[in-house]
Amino acid sequence: MNRLKMDNVKLKNHSVITNAETSSNIYYPLTQIQNSALHFYDQGFNVMPIPRIGMEHGGKKPPYGKFSPLFYTRLGKSNIPFLFERSNIAVICGRLSMNLFVLDCDNPKTYKWVGHKLNQKGLDSWVVESNRGGHYCLLSQDGEVCNSDPEKQVQILGNRKNVVAPPSVHPSGLIYQWKKKVGNRPPEINIENLSFLNGLSLVKSKPGSLPTAAQKVLIEKDIEDYPSNSEAELSAAMSLFKYVIGCQ
């Protein structure tokens, strides 16, 4: 894609991205996907590109490991147009996106039941309908929400999970669309209002406790199981990293 740099010029139907390295504006036409990714980013959500591929290649699953930096770092804004040029949009749930969590319903019956329960409680949400069911997007006032058992009919996506966002293209060829989206952010709620959902809980820290490897190497100074000091320290660092970003 050709990029034309211009100063102090506003072009109709074009978007402006600030290049941090040159402090100049970059003007060029953007796709609907690119504009949506930028909109999510500007509202404080952490976004991640997902290749637009068919079911035979893995469908909606991101082709990154669960400890990929994309799950715990924020992309630079100037990189988003390039990264989302031919990709779908995934929004990362959890504390990196203002404690966003999603109620993912895999069948029409469960989808309608959750919608009915939310209406009974007077709770609003962002809603996406899919060919199998749909999902409801909310922000937690109380902190980061834990992920639920993936076998449940209502899967709760909270800690470092991702949700595919409109106007992404489903592997079947259908385009994700908002059924309901009011405002720039989903409503922020107290999770006590969702007592009808079994297994809904918050990520809780454990003051004073450390993962086993970190406790053994850093506190007890026991490195007998490791070939060298550096490997012991690496093991401790990795255990701390997984502890911090995991749903403990």
Coordinates of C-alpha atoms in Angstrom, one line a residue:
M1 CA 0.0 0.0 0.0
N2 CA 1.4 3.4 -1.0
R3 CA 1.5 5.9 1.8
L4 CA 1.5 9.6 1.1
K5 CA 2.8 11.9 3.9
M6 CA 1.4 15.4 4.0
D7 CA 1.4 18.1 6.6
N8 CA -1.7 20.1 7.8
V9 CA -3.9 18.8 5.0
K10 CA -7.3 17.1 5.5
L11 CA -8.5 14.8 2.8
K12 CA -12.1 13.7 2.4
N13 CA -12.8 10.0 3.2
H14 CA -9.2 9.5 4.3
S15 CA -7.9 8.7 7.8
V16 CA -5.0 10.2 9.6
I17 CA -2.4 8.3 11.6
T18 CA 0.4 9.9 13.5
N19 CA 3.8 8.5 12.9
A20 CA 5.7 8.6 16.2
E21 CA 9.1 8.4 14.6
T22 CA 8.6 11.3 12.2
S23 CA 5.9 13.3 14.1
S24 CA 4.1 13.7 10.7
N25 CA 0.7 12.6 9.6
I26 CA 0.1 9.7 7.2
Y27 CA -2.9 10.0 5.0
Y28 CA -4.4 7.1 3.1
P29 CA -7.7 5.4 2.6
L30 CA -8.5 2.7 5.1
T31 CA -10.8 -0.3 4.9
Q32 CA -13.7 -0.8 7.3
I33 CA -11.7 -3.4 9.2
Q34 CA -8.7 -1.0 9.6
N35 CA -11.0 1.8 10.8
S36 CA -12.8 -0.5 13.2
A37 CA -9.4 -1.7 14.7
L38 CA -8.4 1.9 15.1
H39 CA -11.7 2.7 16.8
F40 CA -11.3 -0.1 19.3
Y41 CA -7.7 0.9 19.9
D42 CA -8.7 4.6 20.6
Q43 CA -11.3 3.5 23.1
G44 CA -8.7 1.6 25.1
F45 CA -9.1 -1.9 23.9
N46 CA -6.2 -4.2 23.1
V47 CA -6.6 -5.5 19.5
M48 CA -4.9 -8.3 17.7
P49 CA -5.0 -9.3 14.0
I50 CA -6.3 -12.8 13.1
P51 CA -5.7 -14.1 9.5
R52 CA -8.9 -14.3 7.5
I53 CA -8.8 -18.0 6.6
G54 CA -11.3 -20.8 6.3
M55 CA -12.3 -23.6 8.6
E56 CA -9.9 -26.0 7.0
H57 CA -7.0 -23.8 8.2
G58 CA -8.1 -23.4 11.8
G59 CA -11.0 -21.0 11.5
K60 CA -11.1 -18.3 14.1
K61 CA -8.3 -19.5 16.4
P62 CA -5.4 -17.0 16.5
P63 CA -2.1 -18.6 15.1
Y64 CA -0.2 -17.5 18.2
G65 CA 0.9 -19.3 21.3
K66 CA -1.0 -18.4 24.5
F67 CA 2.1 -16.6 25.8
S68 CA 2.5 -14.5 22.7
P69 CA 3.3 -10.8 23.5
L70 CA 0.2 -9.9 21.6
F71 CA -1.8 -11.1 24.6
Y72 CA -0.2 -8.8 27.1
T73 CA 1.2 -5.8 25.2
R74 CA -0.4 -3.0 23.3
L75 CA 0.4 -2.5 19.6
G76 CA 1.6 0.9 18.4
K77 CA -1.1 2.8 16.7
S78 CA 0.9 3.5 13.6
N79 CA 1.2 -0.3 13.0
I80 CA -2.5 -1.0 13.0
P81 CA -3.4 -0.1 9.4
F82 CA -0.6 -2.4 8.1
L83 CA -1.4 -5.3 10.4
F84 CA -5.1 -5.2 9.8
E85 CA -4.9 -4.7 6.0
R86 CA -6.1 -8.2 5.3
S87 CA -7.0 -9.5 8.7
N88 CA -9.9 -10.0 11.0
I89 CA -10.1 -8.2 14.4
A90 CA -9.7 -9.9 17.7
V91 CA -10.2 -7.9 20.9
I92 CA -8.3 -9.1 23.9
C93 CA -10.4 -9.5 27.1
G94 CA -9.3 -8.8 30.6
R95 CA -7.3 -6.0 32.3
L96 CA -5.6 -5.0 29.1
S97 CA -9.0 -4.0 27.7
M98 CA -10.5 -2.2 30.8
N99 CA -11.7 -5.6 32.3
L100 CA -13.7 -6.5 29.2
F101 CA -15.4 -9.9 29.5
V102 CA -17.7 -11.7 27.1
L103 CA -20.6 -14.1 27.6
D104 CA -20.2 -16.5 24.6
C105 CA -23.2 -18.6 23.7
D106 CA -22.8 -21.4 21.3
N107 CA -26.4 -22.1 20.6
P108 CA -29.6 -20.0 20.0
K109 CA -31.4 -21.3 23.1
T110 CA -28.6 -20.3 25.4
Y111 CA -28.1 -17.0 23.6
K112 CA -31.8 -16.1 24.1
W113 CA -31.7 -17.2 27.7
V114 CA -28.8 -15.0 28.6
G115 CA -30.4 -12.0 26.7
H116 CA -33.6 -12.6 28.7
K117 CA -31.7 -12.7 32.0
L118 CA -29.8 -9.5 31.2
N119 CA -33.1 -7.8 30.3
Q120 CA -34.7 -9.0 33.6
K121 CA -31.8 -7.4 35.5
G122 CA -32.1 -4.2 33.4
L123 CA -28.5 -4.7 32.1
D124 CA -27.4 -3.4 28.7
S125 CA -24.6 -4.9 26.7
W126 CA -22.9 -4.9 23.3
V127 CA -24.4 -7.8 21.3
V128 CA -23.1 -9.8 18.4
E129 CA -25.3 -12.5 16.8
S130 CA -23.7 -15.5 15.0
N131 CA -25.0 -18.4 13.0
R132 CA -24.8 -20.7 16.1
G133 CA -25.7 -18.2 18.9
G134 CA -24.0 -15.0 19.8
H135 CA -22.1 -13.1 22.5
Y136 CA -22.6 -10.3 25.0
C137 CA -19.8 -7.9 25.8
L138 CA -19.5 -6.1 29.1
L139 CA -17.0 -4.3 31.3
S140 CA -16.4 -5.4 34.9
Q141 CA -16.4 -2.7 37.7
D142 CA -14.9 -5.2 40.1
G143 CA -11.7 -6.2 38.3
E144 CA -10.6 -8.9 35.8
V145 CA -13.0 -11.8 35.3
C146 CA -11.8 -15.4 35.2
N147 CA -12.4 -17.6 32.3
S148 CA -15.0 -20.3 32.7
D149 CA -14.9 -24.0 31.8
P150 CA -15.0 -24.1 28.0
E151 CA -17.4 -27.0 28.2
K152 CA -20.2 -24.8 29.7
Q153 CA -23.0 -23.6 27.4
V154 CA -22.2 -20.0 28.4
Q155 CA -18.5 -19.6 28.1
I156 CA -17.1 -16.7 30.0
L157 CA -14.1 -15.1 28.3
G158 CA -12.1 -12.8 30.6
N159 CA -8.5 -13.3 31.4
R160 CA -6.4 -12.9 28.1
K161 CA -9.1 -14.6 26.0
N162 CA -10.0 -13.0 22.7
V163 CA -13.3 -12.4 20.9
V164 CA -13.7 -11.8 17.1
A165 CA -15.2 -8.4 16.5
P166 CA -17.3 -7.0 13.7
P167 CA -16.8 -6.4 10.8
S168 CA -14.6 -9.5 10.7
V169 CA -15.4 -12.3 8.3
H170 CA -16.4 -15.7 9.7
P171 CA -14.7 -18.7 8.1
S172 CA -18.1 -19.6 6.6
G173 CA -18.0 -16.3 4.7
L174 CA -20.6 -14.5 6.8
I175 CA -19.7 -11.0 8.2
Y176 CA -19.9 -10.4 11.9
Q177 CA -22.3 -7.6 12.6
W178 CA -23.4 -5.8 15.8
K179 CA -27.0 -6.5 16.8
K180 CA -26.6 -3.9 19.5
K181 CA -23.8 -1.4 20.2
V182 CA -24.5 1.8 22.0
G183 CA -21.7 4.2 22.9
N184 CA -17.9 3.8 22.5
R185 CA -17.6 1.2 25.2
P186 CA -19.7 -1.6 26.6
P187 CA -21.7 -0.9 29.8
E188 CA -19.7 -1.3 33.0
I189 CA -21.4 -3.5 35.6
N190 CA -21.0 -5.1 39.0
I191 CA -20.7 -8.8 38.4
E192 CA -22.9 -9.6 41.4
N193 CA -25.7 -8.7 38.9
L194 CA -24.8 -11.8 37.0
S195 CA -25.5 -14.3 39.8
F196 CA -27.5 -16.4 37.3
L197 CA -24.2 -17.5 35.8
N198 CA -22.5 -20.4 37.5
G199 CA -18.7 -20.1 37.7
L200 CA -18.5 -16.3 37.3
S201 CA -15.6 -15.1 39.5
L202 CA -12.7 -12.6 39.6
V203 CA -9.0 -13.1 39.1
K204 CA -7.6 -12.9 42.6
S205 CA -4.1 -12.2 43.6
K206 CA -2.4 -14.2 46.3
P207 CA -0.3 -11.8 48.5
G208 CA 2.8 -13.4 50.0
S209 CA 2.7 -16.5 47.8
L210 CA 5.0 -17.3 44.8
P211 CA 4.9 -20.0 42.2
T212 CA 6.8 -23.2 43.2
A213 CA 9.8 -22.6 40.9
A214 CA 10.2 -19.0 41.9
Q215 CA 9.9 -19.8 45.6
K216 CA 12.5 -22.6 45.3
V217 CA 15.1 -20.5 43.4
L218 CA 14.6 -17.0 44.7
I219 CA 13.6 -17.6 48.3
E220 CA 15.0 -21.0 49.3
K221 CA 18.1 -20.6 47.0
D222 CA 17.7 -24.2 45.9
I223 CA 19.1 -24.6 42.4
E224 CA 20.3 -28.2 42.6
D225 CA 17.8 -29.3 39.9
Y226 CA 19.2 -26.9 37.4
P227 CA 22.4 -27.1 35.3
S228 CA 23.4 -23.5 35.9
N229 CA 22.4 -20.4 37.8
S230 CA 21.1 -18.7 34.6
E231 CA 18.8 -21.6 33.9
A232 CA 17.5 -21.6 37.4
E233 CA 16.8 -17.8 37.2
L234 CA 15.1 -18.3 33.8
S235 CA 12.8 -21.0 35.3
A236 CA 11.9 -18.6 38.1
A237 CA 11.3 -15.7 35.8
M238 CA 9.0 -17.8 33.5
S239 CA 7.0 -19.1 36.5
L240 CA 6.5 -15.6 37.7
F241 CA 5.5 -14.5 34.2
K242 CA 2.9 -17.2 33.9
Y243 CA 1.6 -16.5 37.4
V244 CA 1.1 -12.8 36.7
I245 CA -0.7 -13.2 33.4
G246 CA -2.6 -16.4 34.3
C247 CA -5.9 -16.7 35.9
Q248 CA -4.8 -17.9 39.4

